[in-house]
Structures are given as C-alpha cells and as structure tokens.
Coordinates of C-alpha atoms in Angstrom, one line a residue:
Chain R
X275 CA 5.5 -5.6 175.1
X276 CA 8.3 -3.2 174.8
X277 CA 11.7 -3.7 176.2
X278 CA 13.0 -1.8 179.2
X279 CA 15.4 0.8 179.2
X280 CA 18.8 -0.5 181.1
X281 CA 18.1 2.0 183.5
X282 CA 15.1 0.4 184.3
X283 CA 16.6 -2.7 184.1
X284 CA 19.1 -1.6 186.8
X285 CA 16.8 0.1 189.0
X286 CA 15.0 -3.5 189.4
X287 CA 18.4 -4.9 190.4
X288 CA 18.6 -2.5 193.1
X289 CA 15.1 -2.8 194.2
X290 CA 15.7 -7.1 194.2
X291 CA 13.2 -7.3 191.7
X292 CA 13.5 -9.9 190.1
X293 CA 11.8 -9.1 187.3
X294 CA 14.8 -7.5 186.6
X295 CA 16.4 -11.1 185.2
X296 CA 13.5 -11.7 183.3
X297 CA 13.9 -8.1 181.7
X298 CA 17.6 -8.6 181.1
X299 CA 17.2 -12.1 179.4
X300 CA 14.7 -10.6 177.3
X301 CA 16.7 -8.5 175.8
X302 CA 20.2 -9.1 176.2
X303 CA 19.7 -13.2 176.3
X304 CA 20.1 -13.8 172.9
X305 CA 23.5 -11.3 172.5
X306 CA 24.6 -13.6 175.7
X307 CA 24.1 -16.9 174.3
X308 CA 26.0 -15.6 170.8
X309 CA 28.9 -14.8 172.5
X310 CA 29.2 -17.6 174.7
X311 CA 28.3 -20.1 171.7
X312 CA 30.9 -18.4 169.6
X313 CA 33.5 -19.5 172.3
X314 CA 31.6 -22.8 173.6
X315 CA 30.7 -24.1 170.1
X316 CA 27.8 -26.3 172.6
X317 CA 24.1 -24.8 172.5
X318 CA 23.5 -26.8 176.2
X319 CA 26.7 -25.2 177.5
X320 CA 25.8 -21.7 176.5
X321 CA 22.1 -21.6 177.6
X322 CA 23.9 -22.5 181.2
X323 CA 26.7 -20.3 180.5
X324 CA 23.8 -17.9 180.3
X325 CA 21.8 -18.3 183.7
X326 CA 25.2 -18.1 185.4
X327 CA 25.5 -15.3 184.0
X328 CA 22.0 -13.7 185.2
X329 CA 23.2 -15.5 188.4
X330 CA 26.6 -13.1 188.5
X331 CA 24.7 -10.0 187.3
X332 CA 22.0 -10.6 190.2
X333 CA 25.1 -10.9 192.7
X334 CA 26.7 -7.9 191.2
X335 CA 24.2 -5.2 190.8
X336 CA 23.8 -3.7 193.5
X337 CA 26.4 -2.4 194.3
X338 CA 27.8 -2.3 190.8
X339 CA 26.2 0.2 189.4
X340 CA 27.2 -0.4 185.6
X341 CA 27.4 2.6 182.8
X342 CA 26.5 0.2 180.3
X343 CA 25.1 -3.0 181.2
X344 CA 24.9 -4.2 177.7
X345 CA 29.0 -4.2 177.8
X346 CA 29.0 -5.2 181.9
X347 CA 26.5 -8.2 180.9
X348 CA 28.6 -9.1 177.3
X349 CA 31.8 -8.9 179.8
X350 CA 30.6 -11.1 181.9
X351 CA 29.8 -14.1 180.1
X352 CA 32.3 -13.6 177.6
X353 CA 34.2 -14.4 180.9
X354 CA 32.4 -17.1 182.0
X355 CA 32.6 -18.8 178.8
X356 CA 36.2 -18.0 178.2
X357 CA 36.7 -19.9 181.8
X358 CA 34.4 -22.6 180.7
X359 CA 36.0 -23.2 177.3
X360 CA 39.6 -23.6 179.4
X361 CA 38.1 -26.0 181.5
X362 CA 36.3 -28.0 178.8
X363 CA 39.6 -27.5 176.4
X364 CA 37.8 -28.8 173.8
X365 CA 40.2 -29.5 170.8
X366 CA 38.3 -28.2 168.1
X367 CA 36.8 -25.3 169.3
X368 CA 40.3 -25.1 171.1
X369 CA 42.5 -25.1 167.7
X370 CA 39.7 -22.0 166.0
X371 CA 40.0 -20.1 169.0
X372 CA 43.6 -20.4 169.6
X373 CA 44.0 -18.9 165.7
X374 CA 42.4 -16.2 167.3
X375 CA 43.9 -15.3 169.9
X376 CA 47.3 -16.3 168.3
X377 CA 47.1 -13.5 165.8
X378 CA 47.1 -10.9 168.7
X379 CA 48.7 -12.6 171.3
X380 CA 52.2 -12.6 168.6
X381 CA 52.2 -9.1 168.8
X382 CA 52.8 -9.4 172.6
X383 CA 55.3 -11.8 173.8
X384 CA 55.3 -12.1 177.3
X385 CA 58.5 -12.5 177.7
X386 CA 58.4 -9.0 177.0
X387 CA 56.2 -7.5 178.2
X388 CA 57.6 -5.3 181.4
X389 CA 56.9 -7.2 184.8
X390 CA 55.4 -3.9 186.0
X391 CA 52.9 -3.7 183.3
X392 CA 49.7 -5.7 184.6
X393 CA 46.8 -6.8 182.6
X394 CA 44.4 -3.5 183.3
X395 CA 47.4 -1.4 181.7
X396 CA 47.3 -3.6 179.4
X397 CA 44.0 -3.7 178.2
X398 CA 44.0 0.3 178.7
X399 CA 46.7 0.6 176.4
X400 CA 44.7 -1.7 173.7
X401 CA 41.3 0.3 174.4
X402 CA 43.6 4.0 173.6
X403 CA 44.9 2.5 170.8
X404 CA 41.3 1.7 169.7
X405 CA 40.5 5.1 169.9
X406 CA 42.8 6.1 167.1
X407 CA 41.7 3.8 164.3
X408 CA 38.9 4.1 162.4
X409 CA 34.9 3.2 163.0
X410 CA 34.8 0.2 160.9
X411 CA 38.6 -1.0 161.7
X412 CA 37.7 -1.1 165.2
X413 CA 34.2 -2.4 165.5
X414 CA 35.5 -5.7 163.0
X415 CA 38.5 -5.8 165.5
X416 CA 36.1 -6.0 168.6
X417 CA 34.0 -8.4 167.0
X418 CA 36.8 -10.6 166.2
X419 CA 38.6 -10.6 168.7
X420 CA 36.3 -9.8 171.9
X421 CA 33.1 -11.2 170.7
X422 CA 34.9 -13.9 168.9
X423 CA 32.9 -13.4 165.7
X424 CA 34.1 -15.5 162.8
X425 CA 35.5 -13.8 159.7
X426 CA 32.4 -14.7 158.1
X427 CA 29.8 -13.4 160.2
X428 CA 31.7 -10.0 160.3
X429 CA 31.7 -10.2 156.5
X430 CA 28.0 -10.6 156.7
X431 CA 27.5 -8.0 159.4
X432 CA 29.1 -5.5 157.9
X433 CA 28.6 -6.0 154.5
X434 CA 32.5 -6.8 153.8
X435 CA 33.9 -9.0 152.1
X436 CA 35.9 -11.7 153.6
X437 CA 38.7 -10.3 152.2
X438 CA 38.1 -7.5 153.1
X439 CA 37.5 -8.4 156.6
X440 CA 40.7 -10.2 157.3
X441 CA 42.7 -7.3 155.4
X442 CA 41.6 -5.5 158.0
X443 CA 42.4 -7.0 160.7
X444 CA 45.4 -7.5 159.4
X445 CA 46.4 -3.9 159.3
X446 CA 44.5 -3.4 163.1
X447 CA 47.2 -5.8 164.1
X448 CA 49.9 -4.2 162.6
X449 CA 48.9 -1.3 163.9
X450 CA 48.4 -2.4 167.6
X451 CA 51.8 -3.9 167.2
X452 CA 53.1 -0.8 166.3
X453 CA 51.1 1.1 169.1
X454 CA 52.3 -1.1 171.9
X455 CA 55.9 -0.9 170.7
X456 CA 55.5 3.0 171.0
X457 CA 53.7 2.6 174.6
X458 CA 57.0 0.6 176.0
X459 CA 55.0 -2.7 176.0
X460 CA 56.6 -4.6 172.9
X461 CA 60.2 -4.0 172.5
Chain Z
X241 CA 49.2 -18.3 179.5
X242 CA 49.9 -15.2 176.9
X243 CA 46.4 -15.7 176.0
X244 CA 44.9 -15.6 179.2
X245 CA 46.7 -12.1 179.5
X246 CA 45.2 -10.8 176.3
X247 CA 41.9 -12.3 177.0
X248 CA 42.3 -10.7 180.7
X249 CA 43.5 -7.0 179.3
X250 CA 40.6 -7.1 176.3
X251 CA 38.2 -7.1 179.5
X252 CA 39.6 -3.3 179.7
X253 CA 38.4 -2.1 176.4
X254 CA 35.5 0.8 177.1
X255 CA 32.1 -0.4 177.8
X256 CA 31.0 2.5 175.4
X257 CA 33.4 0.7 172.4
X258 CA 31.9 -2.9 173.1
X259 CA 28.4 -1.6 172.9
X260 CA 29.3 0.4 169.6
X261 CA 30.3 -3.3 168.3
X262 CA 27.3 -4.5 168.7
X263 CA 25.2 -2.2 167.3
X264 CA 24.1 -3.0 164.1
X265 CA 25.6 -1.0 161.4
X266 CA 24.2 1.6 158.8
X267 CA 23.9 0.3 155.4
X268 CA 26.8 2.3 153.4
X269 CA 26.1 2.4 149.3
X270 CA 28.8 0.4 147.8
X271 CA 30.9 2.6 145.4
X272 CA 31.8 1.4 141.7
X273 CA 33.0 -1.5 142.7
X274 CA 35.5 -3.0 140.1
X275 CA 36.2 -6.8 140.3
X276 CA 39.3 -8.8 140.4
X277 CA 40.9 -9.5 137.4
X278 CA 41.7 -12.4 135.5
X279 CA 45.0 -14.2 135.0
X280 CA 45.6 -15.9 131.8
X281 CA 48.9 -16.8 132.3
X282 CA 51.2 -15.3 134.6
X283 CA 55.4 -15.0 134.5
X284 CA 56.8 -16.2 137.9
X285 CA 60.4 -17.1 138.5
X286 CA 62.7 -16.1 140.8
X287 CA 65.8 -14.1 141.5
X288 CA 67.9 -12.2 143.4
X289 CA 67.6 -8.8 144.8
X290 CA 69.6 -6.0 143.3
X291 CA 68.8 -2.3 143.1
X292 CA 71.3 0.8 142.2
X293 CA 70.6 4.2 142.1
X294 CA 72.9 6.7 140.8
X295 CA 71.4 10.0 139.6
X296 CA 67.7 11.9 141.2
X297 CA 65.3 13.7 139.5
X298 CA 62.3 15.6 140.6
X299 CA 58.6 15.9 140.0
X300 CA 55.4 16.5 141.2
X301 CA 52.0 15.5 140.4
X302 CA 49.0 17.9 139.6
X303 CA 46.4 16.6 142.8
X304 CA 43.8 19.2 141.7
X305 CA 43.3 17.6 138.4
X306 CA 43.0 14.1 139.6
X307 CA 40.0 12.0 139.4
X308 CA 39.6 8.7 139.7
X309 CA 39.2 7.6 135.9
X310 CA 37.1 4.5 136.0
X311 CA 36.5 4.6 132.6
X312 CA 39.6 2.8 131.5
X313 CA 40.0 0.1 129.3
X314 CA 39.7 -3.2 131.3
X315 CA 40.0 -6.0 128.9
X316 CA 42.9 -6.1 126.5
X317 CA 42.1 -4.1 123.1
X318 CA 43.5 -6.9 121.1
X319 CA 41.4 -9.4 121.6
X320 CA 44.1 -11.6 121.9
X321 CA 45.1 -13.8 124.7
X322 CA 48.9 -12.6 125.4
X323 CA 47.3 -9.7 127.3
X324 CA 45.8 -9.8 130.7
X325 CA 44.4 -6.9 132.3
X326 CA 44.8 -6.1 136.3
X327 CA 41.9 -4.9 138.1
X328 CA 41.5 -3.6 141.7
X329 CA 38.9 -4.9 143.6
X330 CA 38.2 -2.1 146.6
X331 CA 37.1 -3.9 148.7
X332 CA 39.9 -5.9 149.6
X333 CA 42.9 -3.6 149.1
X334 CA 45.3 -4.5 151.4
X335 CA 45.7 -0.6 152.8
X336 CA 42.9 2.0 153.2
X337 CA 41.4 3.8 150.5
X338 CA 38.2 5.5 150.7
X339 CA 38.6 6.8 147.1
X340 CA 38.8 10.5 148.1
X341 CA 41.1 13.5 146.6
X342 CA 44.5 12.9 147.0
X343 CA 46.5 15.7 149.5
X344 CA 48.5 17.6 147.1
X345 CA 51.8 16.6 146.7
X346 CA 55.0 18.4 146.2
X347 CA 58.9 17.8 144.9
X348 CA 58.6 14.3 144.7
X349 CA 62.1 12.7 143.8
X350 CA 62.7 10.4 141.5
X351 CA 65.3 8.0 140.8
X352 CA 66.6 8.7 137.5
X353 CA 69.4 5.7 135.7
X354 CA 71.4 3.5 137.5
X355 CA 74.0 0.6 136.7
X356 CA 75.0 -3.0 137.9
X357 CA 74.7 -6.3 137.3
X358 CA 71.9 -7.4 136.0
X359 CA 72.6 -10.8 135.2
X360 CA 69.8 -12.3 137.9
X361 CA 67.5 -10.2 136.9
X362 CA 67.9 -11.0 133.1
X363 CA 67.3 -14.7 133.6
X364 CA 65.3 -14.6 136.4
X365 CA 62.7 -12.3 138.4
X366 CA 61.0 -12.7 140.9
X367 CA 58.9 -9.7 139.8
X368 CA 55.0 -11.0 139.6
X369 CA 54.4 -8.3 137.1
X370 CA 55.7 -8.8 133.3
X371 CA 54.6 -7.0 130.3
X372 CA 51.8 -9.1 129.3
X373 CA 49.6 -7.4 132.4
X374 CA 48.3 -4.0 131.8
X375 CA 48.2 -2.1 134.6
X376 CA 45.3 0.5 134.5
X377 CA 45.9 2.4 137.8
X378 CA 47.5 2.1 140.8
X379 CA 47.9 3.0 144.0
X380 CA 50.5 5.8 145.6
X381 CA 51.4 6.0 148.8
X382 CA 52.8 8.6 151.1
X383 CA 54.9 7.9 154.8
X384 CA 55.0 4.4 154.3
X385 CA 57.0 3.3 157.3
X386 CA 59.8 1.0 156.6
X387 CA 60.6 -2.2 158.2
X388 CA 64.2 -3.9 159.0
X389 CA 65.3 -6.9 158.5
X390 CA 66.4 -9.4 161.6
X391 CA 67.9 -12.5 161.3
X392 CA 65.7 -13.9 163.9
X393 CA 63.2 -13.9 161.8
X394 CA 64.4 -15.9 159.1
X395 CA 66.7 -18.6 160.8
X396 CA 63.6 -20.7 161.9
X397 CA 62.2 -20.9 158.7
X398 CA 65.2 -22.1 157.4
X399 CA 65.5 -24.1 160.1
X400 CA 62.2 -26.0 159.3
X401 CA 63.4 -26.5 156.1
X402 CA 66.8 -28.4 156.9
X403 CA 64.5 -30.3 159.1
X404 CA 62.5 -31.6 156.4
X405 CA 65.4 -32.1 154.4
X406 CA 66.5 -34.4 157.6
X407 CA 69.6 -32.3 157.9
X408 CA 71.0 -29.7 160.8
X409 CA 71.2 -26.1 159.4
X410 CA 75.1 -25.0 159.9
X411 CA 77.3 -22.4 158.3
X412 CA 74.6 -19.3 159.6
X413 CA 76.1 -16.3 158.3
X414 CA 74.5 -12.9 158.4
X415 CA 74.9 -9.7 156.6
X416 CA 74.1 -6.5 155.9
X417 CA 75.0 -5.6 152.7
X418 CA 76.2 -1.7 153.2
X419 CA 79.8 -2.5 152.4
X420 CA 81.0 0.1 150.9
X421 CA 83.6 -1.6 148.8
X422 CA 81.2 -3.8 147.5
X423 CA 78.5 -1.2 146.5
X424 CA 79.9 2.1 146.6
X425 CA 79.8 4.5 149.5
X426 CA 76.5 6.7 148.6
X427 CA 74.8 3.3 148.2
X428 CA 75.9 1.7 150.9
X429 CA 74.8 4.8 152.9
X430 CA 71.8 5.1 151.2
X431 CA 70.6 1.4 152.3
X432 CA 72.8 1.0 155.3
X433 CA 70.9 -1.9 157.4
X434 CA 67.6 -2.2 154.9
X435 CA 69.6 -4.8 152.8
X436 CA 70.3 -8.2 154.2
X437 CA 72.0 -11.3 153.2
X438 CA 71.6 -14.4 155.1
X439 CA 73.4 -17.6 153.8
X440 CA 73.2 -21.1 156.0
X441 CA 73.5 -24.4 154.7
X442 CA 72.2 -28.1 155.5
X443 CA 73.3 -31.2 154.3
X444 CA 74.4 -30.1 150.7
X445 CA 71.5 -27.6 150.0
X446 CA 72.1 -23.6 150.5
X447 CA 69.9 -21.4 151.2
X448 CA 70.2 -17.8 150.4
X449 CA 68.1 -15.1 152.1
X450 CA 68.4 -11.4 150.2
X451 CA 66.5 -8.7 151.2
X452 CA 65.7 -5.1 150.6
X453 CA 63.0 -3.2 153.2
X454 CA 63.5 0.0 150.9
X455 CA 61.4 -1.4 148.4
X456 CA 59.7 -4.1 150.7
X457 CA 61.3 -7.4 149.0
X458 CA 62.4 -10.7 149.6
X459 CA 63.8 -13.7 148.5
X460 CA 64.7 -16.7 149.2
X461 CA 67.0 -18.7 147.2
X462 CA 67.8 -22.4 147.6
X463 CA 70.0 -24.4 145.5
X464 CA 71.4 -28.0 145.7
X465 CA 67.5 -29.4 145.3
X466 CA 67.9 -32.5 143.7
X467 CA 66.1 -35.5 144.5
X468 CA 62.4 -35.7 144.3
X469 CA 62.3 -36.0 147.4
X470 CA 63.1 -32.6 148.0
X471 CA 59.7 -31.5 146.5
X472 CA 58.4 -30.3 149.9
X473 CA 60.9 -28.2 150.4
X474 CA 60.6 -26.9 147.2
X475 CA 56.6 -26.7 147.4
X476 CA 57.0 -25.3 151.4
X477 CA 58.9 -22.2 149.4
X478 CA 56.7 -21.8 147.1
X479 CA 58.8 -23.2 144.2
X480 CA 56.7 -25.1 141.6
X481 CA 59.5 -27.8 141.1
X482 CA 62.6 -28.5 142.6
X483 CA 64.5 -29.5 139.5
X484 CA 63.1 -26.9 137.3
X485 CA 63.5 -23.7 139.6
X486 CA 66.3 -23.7 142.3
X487 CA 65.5 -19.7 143.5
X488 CA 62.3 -18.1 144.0
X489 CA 60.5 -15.0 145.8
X490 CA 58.3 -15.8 148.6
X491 CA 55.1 -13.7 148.3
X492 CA 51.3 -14.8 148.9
X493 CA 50.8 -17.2 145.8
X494 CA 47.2 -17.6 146.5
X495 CA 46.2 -13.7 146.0
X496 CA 45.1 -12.1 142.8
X497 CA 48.0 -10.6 140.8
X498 CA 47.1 -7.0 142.2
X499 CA 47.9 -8.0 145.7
X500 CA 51.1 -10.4 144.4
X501 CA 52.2 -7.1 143.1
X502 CA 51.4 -5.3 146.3
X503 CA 53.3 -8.3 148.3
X504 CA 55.9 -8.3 146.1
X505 CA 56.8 -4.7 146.6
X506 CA 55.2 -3.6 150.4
X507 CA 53.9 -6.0 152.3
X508 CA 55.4 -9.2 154.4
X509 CA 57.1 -12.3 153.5
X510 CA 54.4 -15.5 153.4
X511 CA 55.2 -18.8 153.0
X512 CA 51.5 -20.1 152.7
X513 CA 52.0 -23.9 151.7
X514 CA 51.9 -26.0 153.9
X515 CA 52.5 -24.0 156.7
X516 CA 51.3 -20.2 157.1
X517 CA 54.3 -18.2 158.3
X518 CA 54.8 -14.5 158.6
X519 CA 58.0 -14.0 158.1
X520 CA 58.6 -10.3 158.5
X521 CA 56.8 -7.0 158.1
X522 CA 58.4 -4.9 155.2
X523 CA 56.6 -2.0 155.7
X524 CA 54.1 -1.5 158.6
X525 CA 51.6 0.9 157.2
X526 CA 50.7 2.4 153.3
X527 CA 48.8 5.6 153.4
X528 CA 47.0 5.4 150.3
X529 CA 46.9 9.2 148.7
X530 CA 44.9 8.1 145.5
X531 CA 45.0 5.9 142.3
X532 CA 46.6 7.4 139.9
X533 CA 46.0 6.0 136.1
X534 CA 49.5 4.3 135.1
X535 CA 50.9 4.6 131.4
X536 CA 51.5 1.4 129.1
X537 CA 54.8 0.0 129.2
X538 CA 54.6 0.6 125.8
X539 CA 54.3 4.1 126.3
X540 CA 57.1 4.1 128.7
X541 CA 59.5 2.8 125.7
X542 CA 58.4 6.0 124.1
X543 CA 59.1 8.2 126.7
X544 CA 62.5 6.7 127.5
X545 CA 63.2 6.5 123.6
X546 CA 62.4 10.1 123.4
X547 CA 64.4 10.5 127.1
X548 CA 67.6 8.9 126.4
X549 CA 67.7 8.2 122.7
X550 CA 67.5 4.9 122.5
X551 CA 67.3 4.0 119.0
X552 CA 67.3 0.3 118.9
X553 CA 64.5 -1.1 121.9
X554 CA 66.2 -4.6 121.0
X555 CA 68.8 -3.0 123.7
X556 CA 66.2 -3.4 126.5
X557 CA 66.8 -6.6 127.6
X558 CA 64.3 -6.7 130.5
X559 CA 61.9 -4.4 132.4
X560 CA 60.0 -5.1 135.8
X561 CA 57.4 -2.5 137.4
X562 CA 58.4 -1.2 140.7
X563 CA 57.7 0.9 143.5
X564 CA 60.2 3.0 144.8
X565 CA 61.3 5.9 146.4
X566 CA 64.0 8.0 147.2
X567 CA 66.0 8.8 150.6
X568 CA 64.3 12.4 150.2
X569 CA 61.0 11.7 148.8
X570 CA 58.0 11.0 150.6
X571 CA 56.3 8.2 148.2
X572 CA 55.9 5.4 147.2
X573 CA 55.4 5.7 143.0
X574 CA 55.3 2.9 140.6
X575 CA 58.4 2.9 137.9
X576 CA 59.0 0.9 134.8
X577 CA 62.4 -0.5 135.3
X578 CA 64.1 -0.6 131.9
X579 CA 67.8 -2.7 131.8
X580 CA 69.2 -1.6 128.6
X581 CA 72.4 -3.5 127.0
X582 CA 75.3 -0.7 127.3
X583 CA 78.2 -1.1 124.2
X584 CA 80.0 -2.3 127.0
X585 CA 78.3 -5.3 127.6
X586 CA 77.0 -3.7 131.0
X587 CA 73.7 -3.1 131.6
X588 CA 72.4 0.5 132.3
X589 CA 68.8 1.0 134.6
X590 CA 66.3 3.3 133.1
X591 CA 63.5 4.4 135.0
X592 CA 60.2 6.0 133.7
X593 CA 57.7 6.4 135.7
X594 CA 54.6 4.5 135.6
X595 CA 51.6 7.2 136.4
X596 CA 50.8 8.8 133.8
X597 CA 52.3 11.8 132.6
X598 CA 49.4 14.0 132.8
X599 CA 49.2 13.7 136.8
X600 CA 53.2 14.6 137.3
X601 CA 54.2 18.0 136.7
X602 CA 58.2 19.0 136.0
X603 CA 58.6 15.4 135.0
X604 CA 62.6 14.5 134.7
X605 CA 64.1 17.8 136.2
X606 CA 67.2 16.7 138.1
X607 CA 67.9 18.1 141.2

C-alpha cells in the first residue's frame, strides 16, 4: 500500500481521523524513533518517546497547520526526547551528547550573549547563517547537531569519511562563530 | 543551561532545511582520490618563533595554465628509505577544495631575504616538515582571515599545567612583541599585535608561550623539567621526554604529516594528550584557490644558488618550508626558508618559493 502524501496526512488531522496516526507512524515512525534513540540511547524509551509524540501531533494539528510535517513531527520529538534525556540524565548517553552540544555551545557563551537576544533570534540567526554555507556543510551540520547523528553514521550517509566528516564540522563551527560574532551575538 | 539555549534556538532552523537533512543524498563519483602518505621517520623538535622580513618581491602565477598534475611521482625515486613522500588525501583536507580552476591571480608579493637570529631555529624547529619529505603539491590560499592572540586563552592551560606540577602559576607576564627597539620599526609595524609573548612561572619550571597569527604558529616552551615525575607535563604538551626536550610546538600529533604541516602553519593550537584543548584559532577560514605542484628543495638550492650566488651550499645551515605572506599580498604560498651562514657569523634568510616555477610568472621582480 502506498504512503500518503503529508497533505493527506494533514487533512486526516483536521477531519479527526484517526487514521491519520496510523498514516503518520507509517511513514515517519521509524525517522521518529532514530532521532529520539540517537538522544535516548533506550529502544523502550524511544518507542514511548514516539506515541507521545503522535499524542502531541494529534493535539496540535488542527490548528497547526504545519508546512512540513516531516520537520514539525522531527521537531517534536527531538523535543520530547531532549526533555526526556534531561530528566533521565543518564551519564553515558549524558557525557556523548554533552560533546555535542559542547562543540557549539563554546561558540556562544552565555554570558555573552545580549540579554535582549532570546532563543527564536537566536536560532534565526543560526538558520541564516545556514543559508550561506554550502549543501553538504550544512546538511552534516544538521545531522550532527539537530538530529544528533554520530560522526559515523554521517560518514556512512554521506559517503564521507570520518575525517572528513568532523573536518567539516569543524570549519561549520568556525564559521558560525564567526557569523554570530558579525550578527552582535558573540563578542 | 547554555545548552538548553542552543538546543531551544536549533528548534528555529527552517523546516524546509531539516527536511533537506534527511533526505537521502545523491551518490557523487569520488574523484582520483589519492591516499595518505606514509611516515618513515619524521623530524620533530621544538623551538622558538622568529620571523624577519626585510626586502619584497613580486610575482604572479599563470591560473590558465594550471591543472591539477596527478601524475607526480609519489614514492621516493631512490628507493631508499631517507625519503618519504607526502600525500593529500581529499577527502579530509582540513579547508574546502572541490579541485576546480584556480581564480586567476595577480601581483602576488613575496618576501624576498631577511636577517636575525637564528640560533633557535638552528638547533631546534618546531617545523614538522624537514627535507627528508617531498612535498608533491600543495595547497594556496587566498583571504585567509587572520586570528589574534589573547592571553585568556593561554593562561588556563598553563594553569593546568602548574597544577599538575602541584605548584601555583605566578610571575604572568604578557606581551606583544611590536617593540620597536627590539625589532625594528617596519617590523614591529608590520606585526604589531599578531606576535605574543607570554612568560609565567610555577614552582621552578617556566613556561614560555611565543606566537605569530601572521603565519598561524605557536609554541610553547617549558623549561626547568626535571624529575620524572614531570613526564605528564611533558607528555600533556606534547613533548616526548622531559629530560630529552625542554621546548616544543603544540600542533595535532595524531594527524598525518600533511595536516601537521597545515596545523603547524594555519590552523589552531591542540594539545590532544591527555586532554583535548583548543587553544586558539590562528586563522578562521583558508580559501583553497588550487594545488599547485611544489618544486624539490633540491631544486630550490638551485634556484637560490643561481639567485644569490651561493657558491658553497655548506653555508645553508638550515631550511624549513613555510607559508607566508606579505602585508600587501593576498596569499598564502608555501616558501623554502633557507638560513645561510653570513662571513659575519650572522645568519641571512633566503626565501624561494616552493610552487613551482612554471605556475609563477615575473618570479623575483622587486617592487
């Protein structure tokens, strides 16, 4: 049976359908429970991680009416998991993510960062920058960093080698430093 | 909480680029790739930094004619083992390359001689090149932007290392070495705030920080090491032994020599054992313009022989390869680095540069 289209998808959301969760785990279940697994590091955890996830997007949509509900449904429970991992605090998922996060959060001390800049301008000022690097450079950035991807499975994904991979990310960094420093945000 | 904020702000990154992400990606055919070289033995010491720069030239190279020559010699044509023979791997150059033209490039200075004491240099470099590699090609690079040098960034390393000496670091003092008296005017103008000197002390070992962001390098210098004991510190700096080496330059150890030569001479300062830290950024970003085919330093004897008359090469004393640039110029091009014994008993810097001659056109006009 073929997959629905999102708008489809959406248009059961409005209508209460709920056929509409069954469609949406069909074909965005398994992206959900990757990116929540990446984060949770627990397969149990993630496959609840997931249902409260359909459980959010049911709430949501309507009225949400989302452009892409791939990225609204990835947003989601890379939230819920995110929220989930702090709770859980897990050390050793804790200490891998925390690398993460580390590399980018240096770039932006929050001691420095201006009290009037909030966390939307913020995040807008990382999605323009994103817009001025390369294809590759930014897709390997989002997948570290947003979906949490190790270096390896970017490697893989990609066709890179790990190397490769963290060279680039490396220079993304950089380059985001650089960015923000320009925008007023690092000084 | 600084995560949280990043983890919060990422939420603000276009639907449109998260669902690009995920899409799975074309399969891209995988050009000529080259692989890493092999080290069979590698020169690594230590030493302070020291640069002078008297007299410019200018010349520029021929872009039109350039094409990537892949079909140079990659093992040593001796057949002996005192040779080793950098490769590039492409795929994990640490700037972006995509192995297209070069732009077309135009006066490109030149340093031409300079003079100074050498006497560091002559017993000890931290230089990972020496003239056992042979460097096929290498890369050039256009509006590389510099980085400074803050002394924020440094005390805490030293700082971790009085503390696993079990000492207190005292006697901080910090410099930037653009005193006139000491180096001249022009030079102290020319690298006013890029060179920096930062001396501290703890218990009865000194530490010595010397750095240059014109040409990307640091060292670190640490003397007093004398207890085996010590041989954290020592191995935390990336010195091999604390009795045998009191100085050394802090670059990534564990990369191929390519990228120890990149580090060396662009990218940041690493202290990768035990600890990982970044200590600065030397220069934030290399444009890559093209790899250009790079003459033997052999063949750079000849041309500065034929240059400057040297008769006797006994005279050169000792020669590292470089990348520099001028105040006017606008790249980055790899030198040979001759320091050639003066009647004197002074030491006079040569410098030839490393692509080779058929990509450079004008080659030694002065300005």
């Amino acid at each position: 049976m073929e997959l629905m289209n999102d708008e489809q998808i959406i248009e059961l959301y409005f209508q209460r359908d709920e056929e509409a969760l069954k469609q949406t785990e069909k074909k965005y279940g398994q992206l959900c429970f990757r990116i929540s697994d990446n984060i949770l590091l627990d397969r149990s955890e993630s496959e609840e991680c997931l249902n409260d996830t359909l459980l959010r997007v049911w709430n949501s949509i309507p009225p949400t009416h989302p452009n892409s509900l791939k990225a609204f449904i990835c947003k989601i429970v890379r939230n819920l998991a995110l929220t989930r991992f702090e709770f859980n605090n897990r050390k050793k998922r804790a200490k891998e993510l925390q690398v993460s996060l580390d590399e980018i959060g240096d770039m932006i001390p929050d001691n420095r960062i201006s009290a009037d800049f909030d966390d939307e301008e913020l995040g807008q000022a990382i999605d323009r920058f994103l817009d001025t690097i390369k294809d590759d450079a930014r897709n390997v950035f989002i997948r570290k960093y947003w979906f949490f991807d190790t270096v390896s499975d970017i490697a893989g994904r990609y066709g890179f080698s790990e190397n490769k991979v963290n060279n680039m990310l490396y220079r993304t960094r950089i380059k985001l430093r650089d960015y923000l420093k320009k925008e007023g945000i690092y000084i | 909480m600084k995560n949280r904020r990043i983890i919060t702000a990422m939420n603000y990154i276009s639907d449109e680029k998260i669902a690009k992400a995920d899409e799975m990606p074309k399969i891209k055919y995988n050009h000529s790739k080259k692989t890493i070289f092999t080290a069979l033995g590698g020169v690594f010491a230590a030493a302070a930094i020291g640069i002078v720069i008297l007299q410019t030239g200018i010349f520029s190279f021929k872009p039109d004619t350039f094409i990537p020559d892949n079909t140079l010699p990659t093992e040593a044509s001796s057949g002996d083992n005192t040779h080793i023979v950098v490769k590039i791997d492409y795929d994990s150059l640490p700037f972006e390359y995509t192995g297209g033209k070069p732009e077309k490039l135009t006066n490109l200075s030149v340093y031409g001689e300079g003079q100074g004491d050498c006497t560091d240099f002559l017993s000890n470099s931290g230089n990972p090149w020496s003239e056992n590699m042979i460097l096929t090609e290498m890369p050039v690079f256009q509006s590389a932007e510099r980085g400074f040098f803050r002394p924020d960034d440094y005390i805490p390393i030293l700082e971790k290392y009085s503390a696993a000496l079990g000492e207190k670091l005292t006697d901080v003092s910090f410099q930037y070495m653009n005193d006139p008296d000491i180096f001249g005017p022009e030079i102290a103008e020319l690298y006013k705030d890029r060179t920096m000197l930062l001396t501290a002390k703890a218990g009865n070992v000194s530490f010595e920080v010397n750095a240059h962001s014109a040409v990307g390098k640091l060292n670190i210098t640490i003397s007093g090491l004398d207890s085996p004991d010590d041989e954290l510190v020592a191995n935390m700096m990336g010195f091999d032994s604390p009795q045998k080496l009191g100085d050394g330059t802090i670059y990534d150890k564990s990369e191929d020599i390519f990228m120890r030569i990149m580090n060396y001479n662009f990218r940041c300062a690493k202290i990768t054992s035990p600890d990982t830290i970044t200590a600065c950024d030397l220069l934030t970003t290399l444009d890559c313009i093209g790899m250009y085919p790079v003459i033997s330093v052999n063949d750079a004897k000849v041309q500065l022989a034929e240059r400057e008359n040297i008769a006797d090469s006994g005279l050169i004393k000792h020669i590292e390869f470089e990348y520099l640039m001028s105040e006017n110029c606008e790249f980055f091009t790899p030198y040979y680095e001759f320091f050639v014994l003066q009647p004197d008993e002074t030491y006079k810097i040569f410098l030839i540069p490393a692509v080779s001659p058929e990509y450079i056109d004008d080659k030694g006009e002065n300005t």
